[in-house]
Tab-separated table of C-alpha atoms in Angstrom:
chain	number	residue	atom	x	y	z
Z	1	MET	CA	-3.132	-4.597	-38.774
Z	2	THR	CA	-4.529	-6.917	-36.437
Z	3	GLU	CA	-2.674	-9.713	-35.116
Z	4	ALA	CA	-3.792	-12.555	-33.069
Z	5	MET	CA	-2.105	-14.608	-30.353
Z	6	GLU	CA	-3.344	-17.690	-28.057
Z	7	TYR	CA	-1.777	-18.211	-24.851
Z	8	ASP	CA	-2.864	-19.770	-21.605
Z	9	VAL	CA	-3.063	-17.164	-19.503
Z	10	VAL	CA	-3.588	-13.257	-20.524
Z	11	VAL	CA	-2.460	-10.757	-17.849
Z	12	LEU	CA	-3.726	-7.067	-18.179
Z	13	GLY	CA	-1.496	-4.781	-15.608
Z	14	GLY	CA	1.790	-5.223	-14.843
Z	15	GLY	CA	2.278	-4.208	-11.637
Z	16	PRO	CA	3.549	-6.405	-8.887
Z	17	ALA	CA	0.401	-8.521	-8.788
Z	18	GLY	CA	0.383	-9.210	-12.780
Z	19	GLU	CA	4.430	-9.648	-12.244
Z	20	ASN	CA	3.462	-12.472	-9.616
Z	21	ILE	CA	0.955	-13.708	-11.607
Z	22	VAL	CA	3.300	-14.259	-14.819
Z	23	ASP	CA	5.968	-15.815	-12.176
Z	24	ARG	CA	3.602	-18.452	-10.900
Z	25	THR	CA	1.992	-19.202	-14.113
Z	26	ARG	CA	5.303	-19.567	-16.373
Z	27	ALA	CA	6.601	-21.724	-13.427
Z	28	ALA	CA	3.817	-23.830	-13.857
Z	29	GLY	CA	4.483	-24.311	-17.598
Z	30	LEU	CA	1.677	-21.890	-18.754
Z	31	THR	CA	2.492	-19.423	-21.785
Z	32	THR	CA	1.719	-16.309	-20.901
Z	33	ALA	CA	1.138	-12.651	-22.174
Z	34	LEU	CA	1.553	-9.629	-20.093
Z	35	VAL	CA	-0.074	-6.310	-21.212
Z	36	GLU	CA	0.932	-2.802	-19.899
Z	37	SER	CA	0.190	0.473	-20.896
Z	38	GLU	CA	2.713	2.346	-18.732
Z	39	LEU	CA	5.804	0.979	-17.014
Z	40	VAL	CA	6.433	-2.759	-15.920
Z	41	GLY	CA	6.340	-2.676	-12.250
Z	42	GLY	CA	3.581	-0.377	-11.777
Z	43	GLU	CA	2.368	2.168	-9.181
Z	44	CYS	CA	4.317	0.814	-6.666
Z	45	SER	CA	7.710	0.940	-8.386
Z	46	TYR	CA	7.883	4.389	-9.881
Z	47	TRP	CA	4.849	6.483	-7.974
Z	48	ALA	CA	4.470	4.651	-4.559
Z	49	CYS	CA	6.005	2.208	-2.519
Z	50	VAL	CA	9.822	2.601	-3.512
Z	51	PRO	CA	10.134	6.791	-4.184
Z	52	SER	CA	7.687	7.274	-1.297
Z	53	LYS	CA	10.179	4.997	0.987
Z	54	ALA	CA	13.472	6.362	-0.489
Z	55	LEU	CA	12.112	10.399	0.163
Z	56	LEU	CA	10.676	9.161	3.701
Z	57	ARG	CA	13.896	6.903	5.006
Z	58	PRO	CA	16.439	9.931	5.416
Z	59	ALA	CA	13.520	11.828	7.443
Z	60	LEU	CA	13.415	8.847	9.431
Z	61	ALA	CA	16.975	7.845	9.908
Z	62	ARG	CA	17.666	11.769	10.925
Z	63	ALA	CA	14.499	11.910	13.196
Z	64	GLU	CA	16.112	8.844	14.865
Z	65	ALA	CA	19.901	9.702	14.883
Z	66	ARG	CA	18.856	13.187	16.789
Z	67	ARG	CA	17.598	10.755	19.680
Z	68	VAL	CA	20.609	9.139	20.286
Z	69	PRO	CA	23.531	10.614	22.793
Z	70	GLY	CA	26.488	11.177	20.816
Z	71	LEU	CA	24.959	11.656	17.601
Z	72	ALA	CA	22.274	14.294	17.757
Z	73	GLY	CA	24.882	16.926	16.873
Z	74	ALA	CA	26.107	15.450	13.793
Z	75	VAL	CA	22.797	15.527	12.404
Z	76	ALA	CA	21.675	19.138	13.467
Z	77	GLY	CA	21.652	20.558	9.584
Z	78	PRO	CA	18.944	20.176	6.975
Z	79	LEU	CA	18.324	17.358	4.435
Z	80	ASP	CA	20.189	17.506	1.306
Z	81	ALA	CA	17.318	17.464	-0.744
Z	82	GLU	CA	19.124	16.795	-4.041
Z	83	ALA	CA	20.740	13.836	-2.643
Z	84	VAL	CA	17.668	12.801	-1.324
Z	85	PHE	CA	16.001	13.205	-5.218
Z	86	ALA	CA	18.945	11.393	-6.358
Z	87	HIS	CA	18.606	8.297	-4.213
Z	88	ARG	CA	15.033	8.163	-5.180
Z	89	ASP	CA	15.482	8.137	-8.399
Z	90	TYR	CA	18.232	5.366	-8.540
Z	91	GLY	CA	15.103	3.520	-6.726
Z	92	THR	CA	13.148	4.059	-9.325
Z	93	GLY	CA	15.965	3.188	-12.182
Z	94	ASN	CA	15.249	6.827	-13.232
Z	95	TRP	CA	11.487	5.669	-14.464
Z	96	ASN	CA	12.870	3.387	-16.779
Z	97	ASP	CA	11.586	-0.008	-16.752
Z	98	GLU	CA	14.475	-2.009	-18.344
Z	99	GLY	CA	15.148	-4.110	-15.686
Z	100	GLN	CA	11.691	-5.374	-15.116
Z	101	VAL	CA	11.184	-5.847	-18.682
Z	102	GLY	CA	14.333	-8.079	-18.589
Z	103	TRP	CA	12.810	-10.002	-15.949
Z	104	ILE	CA	9.496	-10.487	-17.534
Z	105	ASP	CA	11.788	-11.866	-20.694
Z	106	SER	CA	13.614	-14.350	-18.328
Z	107	THR	CA	10.183	-15.919	-17.658
Z	108	GLY	CA	9.401	-16.665	-21.092
Z	109	ALA	CA	6.259	-14.392	-21.145
Z	110	ASP	CA	5.536	-12.304	-23.815
Z	111	LEU	CA	5.360	-8.372	-22.886
Z	112	TYR	CA	2.564	-6.307	-24.982
Z	113	ARG	CA	3.029	-2.492	-24.440
Z	114	GLY	CA	-0.381	-0.626	-25.358
Z	115	HIS	CA	-3.591	0.195	-23.788
Z	116	GLY	CA	-5.412	-3.632	-23.260
Z	117	ARG	CA	-9.342	-4.041	-22.873
Z	118	LEU	CA	-11.236	-7.363	-22.831
Z	119	TYR	CA	-12.873	-8.037	-25.848
Z	120	GLY	CA	-15.569	-10.412	-24.846
Z	121	ILE	CA	-15.041	-14.041	-23.594
Z	122	ARG	CA	-11.278	-15.152	-22.885
Z	123	LYS	CA	-10.086	-12.349	-25.186
Z	124	VAL	CA	-7.911	-9.120	-24.648
Z	125	ALA	CA	-7.413	-6.290	-27.493
Z	126	VAL	CA	-4.158	-4.265	-27.298
Z	127	THR	CA	-3.537	-1.228	-28.959
Z	128	SER	CA	0.300	-0.286	-28.907
Z	129	PRO	CA	1.653	3.115	-28.826
Z	130	GLU	CA	1.882	2.748	-32.477
Z	131	GLY	CA	-1.205	1.943	-33.677
Z	132	GLU	CA	-0.895	-1.525	-33.852
Z	133	HIS	CA	-3.337	-3.779	-32.965
Z	134	HIS	CA	-3.322	-7.398	-31.117
Z	135	ILE	CA	-6.011	-9.679	-30.170
Z	136	LEU	CA	-4.823	-11.706	-27.431
Z	137	SER	CA	-6.816	-14.832	-26.393
Z	138	ALA	CA	-6.507	-17.345	-23.394
Z	139	ARG	CA	-7.215	-20.747	-23.285
Z	140	HIS	CA	-7.635	-20.892	-19.287
Z	141	ALA	CA	-7.648	-17.548	-17.660
Z	142	VAL	CA	-7.553	-13.783	-18.327
Z	143	VAL	CA	-6.344	-12.127	-14.762
Z	144	VAL	CA	-6.972	-8.249	-14.329
Z	145	ALA	CA	-4.136	-6.466	-12.503
Z	146	THR	CA	-4.893	-2.889	-13.626
Z	147	GLY	CA	-4.532	-1.188	-9.869
Z	148	THR	CA	-6.090	2.070	-9.049
Z	149	ARG	CA	-5.798	5.657	-9.548
Z	150	ALA	CA	-5.834	8.669	-7.038
Z	151	VAL	CA	-9.578	10.477	-6.617
Z	152	VAL	CA	-9.351	14.085	-7.032
Z	153	PRO	CA	-12.972	15.067	-5.310
Z	154	GLU	CA	-15.239	17.408	-7.341
Z	155	VAL	CA	-14.517	20.595	-5.578
Z	156	PRO	CA	-15.071	23.862	-7.254
Z	157	GLY	CA	-11.781	24.921	-9.151
Z	158	LEU	CA	-9.649	21.853	-7.679
Z	159	ALA	CA	-8.953	20.213	-11.308
Z	160	GLU	CA	-7.988	23.604	-12.679
Z	161	ALA	CA	-5.552	24.249	-10.031
Z	162	ARG	CA	-3.461	20.939	-10.852
Z	163	PRO	CA	-3.046	19.581	-7.726
Z	164	TRP	CA	-0.399	17.176	-6.875
Z	165	THR	CA	-1.793	13.492	-6.172
Z	166	SER	CA	0.375	10.699	-4.631
Z	167	ARG	CA	2.340	10.861	-8.341
Z	168	GLU	CA	3.670	13.911	-8.341
Z	169	ALA	CA	4.242	13.836	-4.576
Z	170	THR	CA	6.616	11.067	-4.584
Z	171	SER	CA	8.089	12.338	-8.224
Z	172	ALA	CA	8.868	16.011	-7.616
Z	173	ARG	CA	12.601	17.120	-8.052
Z	174	GLU	CA	11.298	20.762	-6.158
Z	175	VAL	CA	10.970	21.109	-2.484
Z	176	PRO	CA	7.890	23.679	-2.378
Z	177	GLY	CA	7.930	26.074	0.581
Z	178	ARG	CA	4.611	25.677	1.405
Z	179	LEU	CA	2.629	22.196	0.674
Z	180	LEU	CA	-0.906	22.057	1.510
Z	181	ILE	CA	-2.047	18.537	1.882
Z	182	VAL	CA	-5.892	17.308	1.782
Z	183	GLY	CA	-6.586	14.345	3.618
Z	184	GLY	CA	-5.551	12.100	6.456
Z	185	SER	CA	-4.953	8.715	5.581
Z	186	VAL	CA	-1.502	6.880	4.647
Z	187	VAL	CA	-0.077	8.868	1.859
Z	188	ALA	CA	-1.127	12.240	3.364
Z	189	ALA	CA	0.601	11.512	6.857
Z	190	GLU	CA	3.585	10.022	4.759
Z	191	MET	CA	3.921	12.569	2.539
Z	192	ALA	CA	3.639	15.123	5.183
Z	193	THR	CA	6.502	13.439	6.787
Z	194	ALA	CA	8.718	13.579	4.194
Z	195	TRP	CA	8.222	16.832	2.516
Z	196	GLN	CA	8.221	18.593	6.299
Z	197	ALA	CA	11.572	17.191	6.592
Z	198	LEU	CA	12.940	18.093	3.341
Z	199	GLY	CA	12.089	21.968	4.029
Z	200	SER	CA	8.383	22.509	3.291
Z	201	ARG	CA	6.291	24.278	5.482
Z	202	VAL	CA	3.371	21.664	5.649
Z	203	THR	CA	-0.027	22.045	6.444
Z	204	LEU	CA	-2.238	18.897	6.853
Z	205	LEU	CA	-6.275	19.510	6.300
Z	206	VAL	CA	-8.140	16.671	7.904
Z	207	ARG	CA	-11.926	16.229	7.271
Z	208	GLY	CA	-12.017	13.651	10.006
Z	209	SER	CA	-11.349	13.363	13.318
Z	210	GLY	CA	-7.599	12.068	12.891
Z	211	LEU	CA	-5.036	10.873	10.770
Z	212	LEU	CA	-5.124	6.895	10.168
Z	213	PRO	CA	-8.207	6.250	10.355
Z	214	ARG	CA	-8.229	2.785	9.543
Z	215	MET	CA	-5.554	1.915	12.550
Z	216	GLU	CA	-6.380	2.462	16.232
Z	217	PRO	CA	-6.922	5.925	17.282
Z	218	PHE	CA	-3.803	6.224	19.090
Z	219	ALA	CA	-1.931	5.561	16.184
Z	220	GLY	CA	-2.897	8.761	14.144
Z	221	GLU	CA	-2.713	10.833	17.547
Z	222	MET	CA	0.899	9.965	18.170
Z	223	VAL	CA	1.917	10.802	14.620
Z	224	ALA	CA	-0.197	14.006	14.637
Z	225	ASP	CA	1.803	15.048	17.725
Z	226	ALA	CA	5.035	14.564	16.185
Z	227	LEU	CA	4.132	16.148	13.041
Z	228	ARG	CA	3.475	19.064	14.980
Z	229	GLU	CA	6.451	19.376	16.912
Z	230	ALA	CA	8.551	19.134	13.589
Z	231	GLY	CA	6.690	22.217	12.474
Z	232	ALA	CA	3.571	20.944	10.587
Z	233	VAL	CA	0.390	22.482	10.912
Z	234	VAL	CA	-2.417	19.203	11.359
Z	235	ARG	CA	-5.781	20.215	11.002
Z	236	THR	CA	-9.067	18.426	11.592
Z	237	GLY	CA	-12.320	18.352	11.225
Z	238	VAL	CA	-12.514	20.931	8.380
Z	239	GLU	CA	-13.942	21.092	4.901
Z	240	VAL	CA	-12.396	22.593	1.652
Z	241	GLU	CA	-15.049	24.131	-0.400
Z	242	ALA	CA	-13.102	25.835	-3.131
Z	243	VAL	CA	-9.893	25.763	-4.756
Z	244	GLU	CA	-7.933	28.944	-6.387
Z	245	ARG	CA	-4.690	28.816	-8.157
Z	246	ASP	CA	-3.117	32.241	-9.440
Z	247	GLY	CA	-1.560	31.260	-13.057
Z	248	SER	CA	-0.083	28.252	-14.336
Z	249	THR	CA	2.315	28.478	-11.546
Z	250	GLY	CA	1.221	30.915	-8.783
Z	251	PRO	CA	0.543	30.360	-5.553
Z	252	VAL	CA	-2.440	27.919	-4.487
Z	253	THR	CA	-5.377	28.900	-2.126
Z	254	VAL	CA	-7.444	26.605	-0.474
Z	255	VAL	CA	-11.120	27.802	1.083
Z	256	LEU	CA	-12.308	26.250	3.731
Z	257	ALA	CA	-15.845	26.073	4.985
Z	258	GLY	CA	-16.825	29.387	6.769
Z	259	GLY	CA	-14.800	31.189	4.374
Z	260	GLU	CA	-11.000	31.063	5.861
Z	261	ARG	CA	-8.584	31.169	3.038
Z	262	LEU	CA	-5.077	29.005	3.285
Z	263	GLU	CA	-2.163	29.584	0.607
Z	264	GLY	CA	0.545	27.295	-0.086
Z	265	ASP	CA	3.073	26.905	-2.878
Z	266	GLU	CA	1.641	23.203	-3.693
Z	267	LEU	CA	-1.461	21.465	-3.192
Z	268	LEU	CA	-1.661	17.393	-2.932
Z	269	VAL	CA	-4.911	15.776	-2.381
Z	270	ALA	CA	-4.714	12.562	-0.966
Z	271	THR	CA	-8.592	11.263	-0.366
Z	272	GLY	CA	-8.339	7.867	-1.647
Z	273	ARG	CA	-8.408	6.113	-4.830
Z	274	ALA	CA	-10.476	4.427	-7.466
Z	275	PRO	CA	-10.192	1.293	-9.612
Z	276	ARG	CA	-8.393	1.698	-12.971
Z	277	THR	CA	-11.748	-0.213	-14.833
Z	278	GLU	CA	-13.276	2.639	-16.428
Z	279	ASP	CA	-11.791	1.979	-19.859
Z	280	ILE	CA	-10.568	-2.174	-19.980
Z	281	GLY	CA	-13.981	-3.588	-21.634
Z	282	LEU	CA	-15.723	-4.771	-18.571
Z	283	ASP	CA	-19.126	-4.085	-20.316
Z	284	THR	CA	-18.052	-6.974	-23.093
Z	285	VAL	CA	-18.058	-9.423	-20.668
Z	286	GLY	CA	-20.943	-8.007	-18.557
Z	287	LEU	CA	-19.510	-6.076	-15.824
Z	288	THR	CA	-19.870	-2.225	-15.130
Z	289	PRO	CA	-16.911	0.253	-16.169
Z	290	GLY	CA	-14.979	2.114	-13.576
Z	291	ASP	CA	-16.406	-0.433	-10.795
Z	292	TRP	CA	-14.292	-2.546	-8.674
Z	293	ILE	CA	-14.243	-6.127	-9.515
Z	294	GLY	CA	-15.678	-8.879	-6.991
Z	295	VAL	CA	-13.910	-12.038	-6.515
Z	296	ASP	CA	-14.013	-15.165	-4.700
Z	297	GLU	CA	-11.465	-16.359	-2.150
Z	298	SER	CA	-9.280	-17.384	-5.219
Z	299	CYS	CA	-9.545	-14.099	-6.951
Z	300	ARG	CA	-11.741	-15.728	-9.479
Z	301	VAL	CA	-14.874	-13.388	-10.883
Z	302	PRO	CA	-18.146	-14.939	-9.534
Z	303	GLY	CA	-19.993	-16.769	-12.586
Z	304	SER	CA	-17.157	-16.851	-14.669
Z	305	ASP	CA	-14.710	-19.721	-15.076
Z	306	TRP	CA	-11.434	-17.689	-16.702
Z	307	LEU	CA	-11.716	-14.312	-15.302
Z	308	TYR	CA	-9.716	-13.313	-12.520
Z	309	ALA	CA	-8.841	-9.911	-10.649
Z	310	VAL	CA	-5.833	-9.679	-8.197
Z	311	GLY	CA	-4.402	-6.642	-6.433
Z	312	ASP	CA	-6.198	-3.256	-5.779
Z	313	VAL	CA	-8.793	-3.677	-8.560
Z	314	ASN	CA	-10.591	-6.190	-6.431
Z	315	HIS	CA	-10.740	-3.701	-3.301
Z	316	ARG	CA	-10.489	-6.663	-1.085
Z	317	ALA	CA	-6.887	-4.869	0.491
Z	318	LEU	CA	-5.387	-1.953	-1.017
Z	319	LEU	CA	-1.509	-2.751	-0.305
Z	320	THR	CA	1.236	-3.967	-2.435
Z	321	HIS	CA	2.544	-6.836	-0.347
Z	322	GLN	CA	-1.430	-7.964	-0.375
Z	323	GLY	CA	-1.438	-8.157	-4.200
Z	324	LYS	CA	1.062	-10.048	-4.360
Z	325	TYR	CA	-0.110	-12.569	-1.878
Z	326	GLN	CA	-3.517	-12.640	-3.974
Z	327	ALA	CA	-1.264	-13.279	-7.080
Z	328	ARG	CA	0.465	-16.361	-5.596
Z	329	ILE	CA	-3.243	-17.714	-4.739
Z	330	ALA	CA	-4.490	-16.748	-8.159
Z	331	GLY	CA	-1.629	-18.449	-10.115
Z	332	ALA	CA	-1.935	-21.406	-8.256
Z	333	ALA	CA	-5.388	-21.695	-8.403
Z	334	ILE	CA	-5.360	-21.144	-12.501
Z	335	ALA	CA	-2.379	-23.479	-12.488
Z	336	ALA	CA	-4.578	-26.082	-10.762
Z	337	ARG	CA	-7.391	-25.807	-12.945
Z	338	ALA	CA	-5.772	-26.181	-15.833
Z	339	ALA	CA	-3.745	-29.027	-14.689
Z	340	GLY	CA	-6.802	-31.029	-15.833
Z	341	THR	CA	-5.612	-30.379	-19.427
Z	342	GLY	CA	-2.018	-30.871	-19.049
Z	343	ASP	CA	0.374	-32.365	-17.110
Z	344	ILE	CA	1.165	-29.310	-14.637
Z	345	ASP	CA	2.978	-29.244	-11.266
Z	346	THR	CA	1.308	-27.191	-8.867
Z	347	SER	CA	2.138	-28.958	-5.468
Z	348	ARG	CA	4.572	-26.218	-4.499
Z	349	TRP	CA	2.094	-23.469	-4.774
Z	350	GLY	CA	0.390	-24.591	-1.476
Z	351	THR	CA	-3.169	-23.744	-0.798
Z	352	HIS	CA	-5.849	-21.935	-3.458
Z	353	ALA	CA	-7.437	-19.569	-1.123
Z	354	ALA	CA	-6.775	-15.789	-0.173
Z	355	THR	CA	-7.891	-16.256	3.638
Z	356	ALA	CA	-5.494	-13.546	4.936
Z	357	ASP	CA	-7.319	-10.751	3.138
Z	358	ALA	CA	-10.034	-11.040	6.092
Z	359	ARG	CA	-8.291	-11.286	9.308
Z	360	ALA	CA	-4.992	-10.996	8.634
Z	361	VAL	CA	-3.881	-7.925	6.520
Z	362	PRO	CA	-0.453	-5.986	7.974
Z	363	GLN	CA	0.382	-2.227	7.016
Z	364	ALA	CA	3.158	-0.186	8.033
Z	365	VAL	CA	3.276	3.252	7.692
Z	366	PHE	CA	6.622	5.086	7.158
Z	367	THR	CA	5.924	8.236	9.673
Z	368	ASP	CA	7.858	9.208	12.377
Z	369	PRO	CA	7.009	7.455	14.740
Z	370	GLU	CA	6.147	4.474	12.729
Z	371	ALA	CA	2.735	3.083	12.753
Z	372	ALA	CA	2.297	-1.045	11.743
Z	373	ALA	CA	-0.646	-3.169	12.627
Z	374	VAL	CA	-2.034	-6.423	11.443
Z	375	GLY	CA	-5.582	-7.671	11.720
Z	376	LEU	CA	-8.793	-6.130	13.851
Z	377	SER	CA	-8.658	-3.291	16.041
Z	378	LEU	CA	-9.998	-3.029	18.866
Z	379	ALA	CA	-13.358	-1.358	17.655
Z	380	GLU	CA	-13.435	-3.223	14.251
Z	381	ALA	CA	-13.714	-6.667	16.521
Z	382	GLU	CA	-16.243	-5.135	18.950
Z	383	ARG	CA	-18.462	-4.716	15.608
Z	384	ALA	CA	-17.783	-8.046	14.669
Z	385	GLY	CA	-19.391	-9.563	17.406
Z	386	HIS	CA	-16.281	-11.015	19.353
Z	387	ARG	CA	-15.861	-10.779	23.353
Z	388	VAL	CA	-12.702	-8.901	23.337
Z	389	ARG	CA	-9.706	-7.426	25.724
Z	390	ALA	CA	-7.398	-4.823	24.750
Z	391	VAL	CA	-4.178	-4.829	26.545
Z	392	ASP	CA	-2.069	-2.346	26.158
Z	393	HIS	CA	1.881	-1.051	26.801
Z	394	ASP	CA	3.900	2.028	26.569
Z	395	MET	CA	6.700	0.864	24.193
Z	396	GLY	CA	8.958	3.470	25.653
Z	397	LYS	CA	8.892	1.630	28.885
Z	398	VAL	CA	10.553	-1.628	27.439
Z	399	SER	CA	14.499	-1.919	28.530
Z	400	GLY	CA	15.203	-1.948	24.521
Z	401	ALA	CA	13.581	1.163	23.656
Z	402	GLY	CA	15.719	3.102	26.386
Z	403	LEU	CA	18.960	1.760	24.232
Z	404	TYR	CA	17.645	2.298	20.960
Z	405	ALA	CA	16.524	6.116	21.274
Z	406	GLU	CA	16.899	8.818	24.575
Z	407	GLY	CA	12.823	9.753	24.908
Z	408	TYR	CA	11.558	6.686	22.883
Z	409	ARG	CA	7.900	7.062	22.456
Z	410	GLY	CA	5.512	4.349	21.191
Z	411	ARG	CA	2.411	2.549	22.473
Z	412	ALA	CA	1.585	-1.364	21.785
Z	413	ARG	CA	-1.838	-2.945	21.960
Z	414	MET	CA	-3.037	-6.179	21.509
Z	415	VAL	CA	-6.563	-7.101	21.092
Z	416	VAL	CA	-7.251	-10.479	22.318
Z	417	ASP	CA	-10.201	-12.882	21.563
Z	418	LEU	CA	-11.472	-13.729	25.209
Z	419	ASP	CA	-13.355	-17.141	24.411
Z	420	ARG	CA	-10.133	-18.970	22.046
Z	421	GLU	CA	-7.470	-16.991	23.798
Z	422	VAL	CA	-5.853	-16.121	20.473
Z	423	LEU	CA	-4.857	-12.782	19.157
Z	424	LEU	CA	-7.270	-10.690	16.765
Z	425	GLY	CA	-5.338	-7.806	15.904
Z	426	VAL	CA	-1.829	-5.730	17.107
Z	427	THR	CA	-0.902	-2.341	16.884
Z	428	PHE	CA	2.570	-0.807	17.450
Z	429	VAL	CA	3.608	2.689	17.297
Z	430	GLY	CA	7.176	3.887	17.643
Z	431	ALA	CA	10.516	3.763	15.963
Z	432	GLY	CA	11.349	0.706	13.921
Z	433	ALA	CA	7.383	-0.405	14.445
Z	434	ALA	CA	7.241	-1.734	10.931
Z	435	GLU	CA	9.881	-4.297	11.592
Z	436	LEU	CA	7.790	-5.449	14.489
Z	437	VAL	CA	4.596	-6.519	12.836
Z	438	HIS	CA	5.630	-9.784	10.975
Z	439	ALA	CA	6.089	-11.578	14.661
Z	440	ALA	CA	2.337	-9.957	15.039
Z	441	THR	CA	0.964	-11.326	11.989
Z	442	ILE	CA	2.377	-14.918	12.569
Z	443	ALA	CA	0.713	-14.674	15.772
Z	444	VAL	CA	-2.556	-13.571	14.319
Z	445	VAL	CA	-2.845	-15.738	11.173
Z	446	GLY	CA	-1.245	-18.975	12.865
Z	447	GLU	CA	-3.925	-18.608	15.775
Z	448	VAL	CA	-1.175	-18.878	18.792
Z	449	PRO	CA	-2.677	-19.429	21.516
Z	450	ILE	CA	-1.663	-17.056	24.461
Z	451	ASP	CA	-0.160	-19.957	26.376
Z	452	ARG	CA	1.965	-20.695	23.521
Z	453	LEU	CA	3.329	-16.990	23.052
Z	454	TRP	CA	4.492	-17.131	26.443
Z	455	HIS	CA	7.236	-19.785	25.210
Z	456	ALA	CA	8.452	-17.499	22.304
Z	457	VAL	CA	11.167	-15.540	24.456
Z	458	PRO	CA	11.920	-12.136	22.859
Z	459	ALA	CA	15.671	-11.343	22.707
Z	460	PHE	CA	17.168	-9.116	25.381
Z	461	PRO	CA	17.748	-6.340	24.814
Z	462	THR	CA	15.082	-5.467	22.067
Z	463	ILE	CA	12.108	-3.395	21.804
Z	464	SER	CA	10.589	-6.801	21.082
Z	465	GLU	CA	10.227	-7.148	24.751
Z	466	VAL	CA	7.094	-5.544	24.219
Z	467	TRP	CA	5.623	-8.815	24.116
Z	468	LEU	CA	6.506	-10.148	27.010
Z	469	ARG	CA	4.973	-6.895	28.662
Z	470	LEU	CA	1.736	-7.205	26.874
Z	471	LEU	CA	1.349	-10.696	28.102
Z	472	GLU	CA	2.155	-9.953	31.649
Z	473	ALA	CA	-0.652	-7.104	31.446
Z	474	TYR	CA	-2.898	-9.813	30.182
Z	475	ARG	CA	-2.630	-12.173	32.648
Z	476	GLY	CA	-2.286	-9.612	35.351
């Protein structure tokens, strides 16, 4: 049976970006349908941000407590892995989306569970798990928010070895004795931190020259040093040529270039993401299945007056908060454009251009130490042709850091546009760094002049006093 329904907006994908589209379009009075093939809430809620941070928080809290005089001895023992897993399971709702489905219902949007595919201009075909078929038509917009999936490289034997991806790494219920991790970016670094703290003997195999390649080099260096101190093995410049596994649950062996063999109980592959667009009907609207979907500043697909793409799938910034930001922008744009045919108030949503994706993307990496950055690194700013100066400061020398933890180690850098005397980028590495990055984001987005930043007085005695030290170093 095929049922045809018409809506103002149809959203394909119910992760954070899709949910925010629903929120904005429903608030503007537009009828909206949401199509989701898995769990409402998406990757972030069940296999990425939420469970990973639930695994990481005990590791970071213990690491920081061990540096506090009078407390270190009380946290000398191992983590209670079962308690950590239980907290993670609670955070994910035990992989049950009932709460988020209730929120969708409260907005007045309609939820369609099943596999959705574009079905030509302004149409989405949905096949439910029970085999029912629905054709959804959109009067104003179809929004693709299908996200990304983990990439498993074409290495001989790798697929057959059933490696962990980010999903298995954040949902596993047993601590592997030996965990091999291939990759050097955020997922690899964070999961190395979490599982080493939970009791695994972690070996991190990095093809490139260091960890966290999208940040300032010192960020990856400090995280790698801390992992080594915690007992992990971090090897850079290595190439995996083959993978072998003994039976269905036996040890897994990684063969490196040159023939060296490393054995582990589990293997996590964290080498990148690909768009989940291979089977969503892109070919029916003149796009290529499996490709990223290019968009303009309102997140609308060029050449179309109805098709939008928000979140990871458009490849602008593969971060949950940026996907939600894009959804707010796109939702406002859709509502504003729809207002030509109806009485819809869009004034509360502000501008309709996703400018932050180009120059002010904040990111926090929850390793020990934490690494957080916004805007351009020094190398990126120089490649873009800016006349810049990098100003660094040892965060351990800030008075608040000494009170925060004994032997506090950290580093801060701001990249200054010398022609305009505004910040192009800021990086912090150290305990609590993730909570510092929003102030930097405001400075970068607002293009606050250096002379004005002098009057943003940091509270004493906090680690945020690093701002004062950076400004002093700049003025010299």
